[in-house]
Coordinates of C-alpha atoms in Angstrom, one line a residue:
F1355 CA -10.9 -28.7 -2.0
R1356 CA -10.5 -26.5 1.1
D1357 CA -6.8 -27.2 1.0
H1358 CA -6.8 -26.4 -2.7
Y1359 CA -4.2 -23.8 -3.6
P1360 CA -6.3 -20.7 -4.3
W1361 CA -8.6 -21.4 -1.4
A1362 CA -5.8 -21.8 1.1
R1363 CA -3.8 -18.8 -0.3
M1364 CA -6.9 -16.6 0.1
N1365 CA -7.4 -17.8 3.7
A1366 CA -11.0 -18.4 2.6
S1367 CA -12.1 -20.3 5.7
R1368 CA -10.7 -17.9 8.2
E1369 CA -13.1 -16.2 10.7
V1370 CA -12.0 -13.0 12.3
K1371 CA -11.6 -12.8 16.1
S1372 CA -12.5 -9.3 17.1
V1373 CA -9.8 -7.0 18.7
E1374 CA -11.4 -3.7 19.4
L1375 CA -9.8 -0.3 20.2
P1376 CA -11.8 2.1 22.4
N1377 CA -11.1 5.4 20.7
C1378 CA -11.8 5.0 17.0
K1379 CA -14.0 6.8 14.6
L1380 CA -14.7 6.8 10.9
I1381 CA -13.1 9.7 9.0
K1382 CA -15.7 11.9 7.5
G1383 CA -15.2 12.4 3.7
I1384 CA -13.7 9.1 2.9
E1385 CA -16.2 6.7 1.3
T1386 CA -14.3 5.2 -1.6
G1387 CA -11.2 3.9 0.0
A1388 CA -7.9 5.0 1.4
E1389 CA -5.7 2.3 -0.2
D1390 CA -2.4 3.8 1.0
L1391 CA -1.4 6.6 3.2
E1392 CA 1.8 8.1 4.5
I1393 CA 2.3 10.4 7.5
L1394 CA 5.2 12.9 7.5
H1395 CA 7.3 13.6 10.6
N1396 CA 5.3 16.8 11.2
G1397 CA 2.0 14.9 11.4
L1398 CA 0.6 15.7 7.9
A1399 CA -0.9 12.6 6.3
F1400 CA -1.3 12.0 2.5
I1401 CA -4.1 9.6 1.7
S1402 CA -4.8 8.0 -1.8
T1403 CA -8.5 7.4 -2.4
G1404 CA -10.8 6.2 -5.2
L1405 CA -8.7 3.3 -6.5
R1406 CA -10.3 1.3 -9.4
Y1407 CA -8.6 -2.0 -9.7
P1408 CA -9.7 -5.0 -11.9
G1409 CA -11.7 -7.5 -10.0
I1410 CA -12.1 -5.3 -6.9
K1411 CA -15.3 -3.5 -5.9
S1412 CA -15.5 0.3 -6.5
F1413 CA -18.3 2.5 -5.1
E1414 CA -17.5 5.2 -7.7
P1415 CA -16.2 3.5 -10.8
D1416 CA -16.7 6.5 -13.0
K1417 CA -14.9 9.1 -10.9
P1418 CA -11.2 9.8 -10.8
G1419 CA -9.2 9.2 -7.7
K1420 CA -7.8 11.9 -5.4
I1421 CA -5.1 12.6 -2.9
L1422 CA -6.4 13.9 0.5
L1423 CA -4.5 15.7 3.3
M1424 CA -5.1 15.3 7.0
D1425 CA -3.3 17.1 9.8
L1426 CA -2.9 14.9 12.8
N1427 CA -1.9 17.8 15.0
E1428 CA -5.5 19.1 14.9
E1429 CA -7.8 18.3 17.8
D1430 CA -10.4 16.7 15.5
P1431 CA -8.6 16.1 12.2
T1432 CA -10.6 16.3 8.9
V1433 CA -9.6 15.6 5.3
L1434 CA -9.0 18.1 2.6
E1435 CA -8.7 17.3 -1.1
L1436 CA -5.4 18.5 -2.5
K1437 CA -5.7 20.4 -5.8
M1438 CA -3.5 19.0 -8.6
T1439 CA -1.8 21.4 -11.0
G1440 CA 0.5 21.0 -13.9
S1441 CA 0.1 21.5 -17.6
N1442 CA 0.7 17.9 -18.7
F1443 CA -1.3 16.2 -16.0
D1444 CA -4.7 14.5 -16.8
A1445 CA -6.6 14.5 -13.5
S1446 CA -9.6 12.8 -15.1
S1447 CA -7.7 9.5 -15.6
F1448 CA -5.9 9.6 -12.2
N1449 CA -6.3 6.2 -10.4
P1450 CA -4.1 6.3 -7.3
H1451 CA -2.8 3.1 -5.6
G1452 CA 0.4 3.0 -3.5
I1453 CA 2.1 6.2 -2.5
S1454 CA 5.5 7.3 -1.0
T1455 CA 7.1 10.6 0.0
F1456 CA 10.6 11.9 -0.3
T1457 CA 11.8 15.0 1.6
D1458 CA 14.8 16.9 0.1
E1459 CA 17.6 18.6 2.1
D1460 CA 15.7 21.9 1.8
N1461 CA 12.6 20.2 3.3
T1462 CA 10.8 20.1 -0.1
V1463 CA 8.3 17.2 0.0
Y1464 CA 7.8 15.1 -3.1
L1465 CA 4.9 12.7 -3.4
L1466 CA 5.3 9.7 -5.7
V1467 CA 2.0 8.0 -6.6
V1468 CA 1.3 4.7 -8.4
S1469 CA -1.5 5.4 -10.8
H1470 CA -3.5 3.2 -13.2
P1471 CA -4.8 5.5 -16.0
D1472 CA -6.9 3.2 -18.3
F1473 CA -5.7 0.3 -16.1
K1474 CA -2.1 0.8 -17.2
S1475 CA 0.7 1.6 -14.7
T1476 CA 2.5 4.9 -14.1
V1477 CA 4.3 6.7 -11.3
E1478 CA 3.2 10.3 -11.0
L1479 CA 5.7 12.6 -9.4
F1480 CA 4.3 15.7 -7.5
K1481 CA 5.8 18.5 -5.5
F1482 CA 3.8 19.3 -2.3
Q1483 CA 3.0 23.0 -2.0
E1484 CA 1.9 23.3 1.6
E1485 CA 0.8 26.9 1.5
E1486 CA -1.5 26.4 -1.5
K1487 CA -2.6 22.9 -0.3
S1488 CA -1.8 21.6 -3.7
L1489 CA 0.3 19.1 -5.6
L1490 CA 2.3 20.4 -8.6
H1491 CA 2.7 17.6 -11.1
L1492 CA 6.3 17.3 -12.3
K1493 CA 6.4 14.2 -14.5
T1494 CA 4.9 10.8 -15.4
I1495 CA 7.2 7.8 -15.1
K1496 CA 6.5 4.7 -17.3
H1497 CA 8.8 1.7 -18.0
E1498 CA 8.4 -1.8 -19.5
L1499 CA 9.7 -3.2 -16.2
L1500 CA 6.9 -1.4 -14.3
P1501 CA 3.8 -3.1 -16.0
N1502 CA 1.7 -3.9 -12.9
L1503 CA 2.6 -1.5 -10.2
N1504 CA 1.1 -1.8 -6.7
D1505 CA 3.3 0.1 -4.3
L1506 CA 6.6 1.9 -4.0
V1507 CA 9.1 3.3 -1.5
A1508 CA 11.0 6.5 -2.5
V1509 CA 14.7 6.6 -2.0
G1510 CA 15.2 9.9 -3.9
R1511 CA 13.1 12.4 -5.8
E1512 CA 12.9 10.1 -8.9
H1513 CA 14.4 7.0 -7.4
F1514 CA 12.3 4.2 -5.8
Y1515 CA 11.8 0.5 -5.3
A1516 CA 8.4 -0.7 -6.6
T1517 CA 6.4 -3.9 -6.5
N1518 CA 4.7 -5.4 -9.6
D1519 CA 1.8 -7.5 -8.2
H1520 CA 1.4 -9.6 -11.4
Y1521 CA 3.6 -10.9 -14.2
F1522 CA 1.0 -10.8 -17.0
V1523 CA -0.6 -7.6 -18.2
D1524 CA -3.5 -9.3 -20.0
H1525 CA -6.6 -9.5 -17.6
Y1526 CA -7.4 -13.1 -18.6
M1527 CA -3.8 -14.3 -18.1
R1528 CA -3.6 -12.4 -14.8
S1529 CA -6.6 -14.3 -13.4
W1530 CA -4.9 -17.6 -14.3
E1531 CA -1.7 -16.4 -12.7
L1532 CA -3.6 -15.7 -9.5
Y1533 CA -5.5 -19.0 -9.6
L1534 CA -2.5 -21.2 -10.3
G1535 CA -0.3 -19.4 -7.8
L1536 CA 2.5 -18.5 -10.2
A1537 CA 4.9 -16.7 -8.0
W1538 CA 6.2 -14.6 -10.8
S1539 CA 5.8 -11.1 -9.5
N1540 CA 8.8 -8.9 -8.6
V1541 CA 10.4 -5.8 -7.2
V1542 CA 12.1 -3.3 -9.4
Y1543 CA 14.6 -0.5 -8.6
Y1544 CA 14.0 2.6 -10.7
S1545 CA 16.1 5.7 -11.3
P1546 CA 16.2 7.8 -14.5
D1547 CA 19.4 6.1 -15.7
D1548 CA 19.1 2.6 -14.2
V1549 CA 16.0 0.3 -14.0
R1550 CA 16.3 -3.4 -13.0
V1551 CA 14.6 -6.2 -11.2
V1552 CA 16.1 -6.6 -7.8
A1553 CA 13.9 -9.3 -6.2
S1554 CA 11.5 -11.8 -7.8
G1555 CA 9.5 -15.0 -7.2
F1556 CA 6.6 -13.5 -5.2
D1557 CA 3.0 -14.7 -5.1
F1558 CA 1.5 -11.2 -5.5
A1559 CA 4.2 -8.7 -4.3
N1560 CA 2.2 -5.9 -2.5
G1561 CA 3.3 -3.3 0.0
I1562 CA 7.0 -2.2 0.3
S1563 CA 8.7 0.0 2.8
M1564 CA 12.1 0.7 4.4
S1565 CA 13.7 0.7 7.8
P1566 CA 14.3 4.2 9.4
D1567 CA 18.1 3.7 8.9
S1568 CA 17.5 2.8 5.2
K1569 CA 19.5 -0.4 5.5
Y1570 CA 16.5 -2.8 5.0
V1571 CA 13.6 -3.1 2.6
Y1572 CA 10.4 -4.8 3.7
I1573 CA 8.2 -6.5 1.1
A1574 CA 4.7 -7.9 1.7
E1575 CA 3.9 -11.1 -0.2
L1576 CA 0.1 -11.0 -0.1
L1577 CA -0.9 -14.5 -1.1
A1578 CA 2.0 -16.3 0.7
H1579 CA 1.0 -14.4 3.9
K1580 CA 4.7 -13.4 4.4
I1581 CA 6.7 -10.3 5.0
H1582 CA 10.3 -10.5 3.6
V1583 CA 13.3 -8.5 4.9
Y1584 CA 15.9 -7.7 2.4
E1585 CA 19.3 -6.0 3.0
K1586 CA 19.8 -3.0 0.8
H1587 CA 23.3 -2.4 -0.6
A1588 CA 25.1 0.7 -1.8
N1589 CA 24.6 -0.3 -5.5
W1590 CA 20.8 -0.6 -4.8
T1591 CA 20.8 -4.4 -5.0
L1592 CA 18.8 -6.4 -2.4
T1593 CA 19.8 -9.5 -0.6
P1594 CA 17.1 -11.7 1.1
L1595 CA 17.7 -11.8 4.9
K1596 CA 14.6 -13.4 6.4
S1597 CA 10.8 -14.0 6.1
L1598 CA 8.0 -13.8 8.6
D1599 CA 4.8 -15.8 8.3
C1600 CA 1.7 -13.8 9.2
N1601 CA -1.3 -16.1 8.7
T1602 CA -3.2 -13.2 7.0
L1603 CA -3.0 -11.5 3.6
V1604 CA -0.5 -8.7 4.2
D1605 CA -1.1 -5.6 2.2
N1606 CA 0.7 -2.3 2.8
I1607 CA 3.6 -1.8 5.3
S1608 CA 4.2 1.4 7.2
V1609 CA 7.3 1.8 9.4
D1610 CA 7.2 3.9 12.6
P1611 CA 10.2 6.3 12.1
V1612 CA 10.8 6.4 15.9
T1613 CA 10.6 2.8 16.9
G1614 CA 11.2 1.0 13.6
D1615 CA 8.0 -1.1 14.2
L1616 CA 6.1 -2.3 11.2
W1617 CA 2.4 -1.6 11.0
V1618 CA 0.6 -3.7 8.4
G1619 CA -2.9 -3.4 7.0
C1620 CA -4.2 -7.0 6.3
H1621 CA -7.0 -9.0 4.8
P1622 CA -7.9 -11.8 7.2
N1623 CA -10.0 -13.5 4.5
G1624 CA -8.9 -12.7 1.0
M1625 CA -11.7 -14.4 -0.8
K1626 CA -14.1 -11.8 0.5
I1627 CA -12.0 -9.0 -1.0
F1628 CA -12.0 -10.6 -4.5
S1629 CA -15.7 -11.6 -4.4
Y1630 CA -17.4 -8.7 -2.6
D1631 CA -20.7 -9.4 -0.9
P1632 CA -22.2 -6.5 1.1
E1633 CA -24.1 -9.0 3.2
N1634 CA -20.8 -10.7 4.2
P1635 CA -18.1 -8.1 3.7
P1636 CA -14.4 -8.5 4.0
G1637 CA -13.0 -7.9 7.5
S1638 CA -10.0 -5.8 8.6
E1639 CA -6.9 -6.5 10.6
V1640 CA -3.9 -4.5 11.7
L1641 CA -0.6 -6.0 12.8
Q1642 CA 2.2 -4.4 14.7
I1643 CA 5.5 -6.1 14.3
Q1644 CA 8.3 -5.3 16.7
N1645 CA 12.0 -6.3 16.5
I1646 CA 11.6 -7.8 13.0
L1647 CA 15.3 -8.2 12.6
T1648 CA 15.7 -10.4 15.7
E1649 CA 15.3 -14.1 16.1
E1650 CA 11.8 -13.7 17.7
P1651 CA 9.9 -10.7 16.4
K1652 CA 6.8 -9.8 18.3
V1653 CA 3.6 -9.8 16.3
T1654 CA 0.5 -8.2 17.8
V1655 CA -3.0 -8.0 16.4
V1656 CA -3.7 -4.3 17.3
Y1657 CA -7.1 -4.2 15.6
A1658 CA -9.4 -6.8 14.0
E1659 CA -13.1 -6.9 13.0
D1660 CA -15.3 -8.8 10.6
G1661 CA -16.4 -6.0 8.3
K1662 CA -19.1 -4.3 10.3
V1663 CA -16.9 -1.2 10.5
L1664 CA -14.3 -1.3 7.8
H1665 CA -14.3 -3.4 4.6
G1666 CA -10.8 -4.7 3.6
S1667 CA -8.0 -2.8 5.5
T1668 CA -5.0 -2.2 3.4
V1669 CA -2.8 0.1 5.5
A1670 CA -2.2 1.3 9.0
S1671 CA 0.2 4.1 10.1
V1672 CA 0.9 5.7 13.4
H1673 CA 2.0 9.1 14.6
K1674 CA 2.4 10.2 18.3
G1675 CA -0.3 7.9 19.7
K1676 CA -2.7 8.2 16.8
M1677 CA -3.4 5.6 14.1
L1678 CA -5.0 5.8 10.6
V1679 CA -6.4 2.7 9.0
G1680 CA -7.3 2.7 5.3
T1681 CA -9.2 0.3 3.0
V1682 CA -9.2 -0.6 -0.7
F1683 CA -12.6 0.8 -1.6
H1684 CA -14.5 1.6 1.6
K1685 CA -14.0 3.9 4.6
A1686 CA -11.0 4.9 6.8
L1687 CA -10.5 4.9 10.6
Y1688 CA -8.9 7.4 12.9
C1689 CA -7.9 6.0 16.3
E1690 CA -6.2 7.3 19.5
L1691 CA -4.1 4.5 20.8

């Protein structure tokens, strides 16, 4: 049975070998997850917190999620909750998942957030107002090709690639899809006048990101333990180029804008994420992948631990020698590398 499909795909028997970093501390004010985060070139980091996701633990199931801001230029950075404004925005049902930013020619920053109001899927588009430390809600994007959103990468103000992590919307069917390993999830390109599936056949498509030169799109296939590299074309289509096996459940992908390295938040043992036991919590693992486009990419486990510190890492991102690590529903870590 241990080689049985769900068991193997969840890496259920894997034990974590600890890889410690000397200068890490938990971030005060994050107790209900930091499922995704993105650091701007200037060191400001957006963090999504409070995700409620079917089948996954939540420490505050009755509270809406938030977007936090952290300034990595500070000596001892702290988080601040960003106010959300906008007449048509219902903050009480905000349930943020993957996030991505887009910076316009005039340096206006837009934040695109996957949200699950009432466990449906939307993309919420905000304009970041730095002076006011607030997010102005501009619009809600919904589409029948975006039924089960997980993550997205912005390629324009209202243009993005997004992952659907399931094919079925119905909760019962989704659990069978997961159990049987139906690799039916996909990636969609969205713009206001063109929406289409551009890649499919994934066993739980999860994180998505892009190379600094915008030529390649990286897709994490959680339950196949793979990161896929796709070539991006001028007409927004994607062509598969290569895949990298990771022996861990790969979640969100952040790309270092300077080096092009991939930083991946991972679940060493996925069974512990889907069946949470506080006595035996899910561990955390961060991979750094260098030279992914070459014949022999270098994969380094930068950080790993068995859940004593962090339960279920989903994302890691770096900026000038500092690293943030977020989780689905638990705490977040700030490290000096």
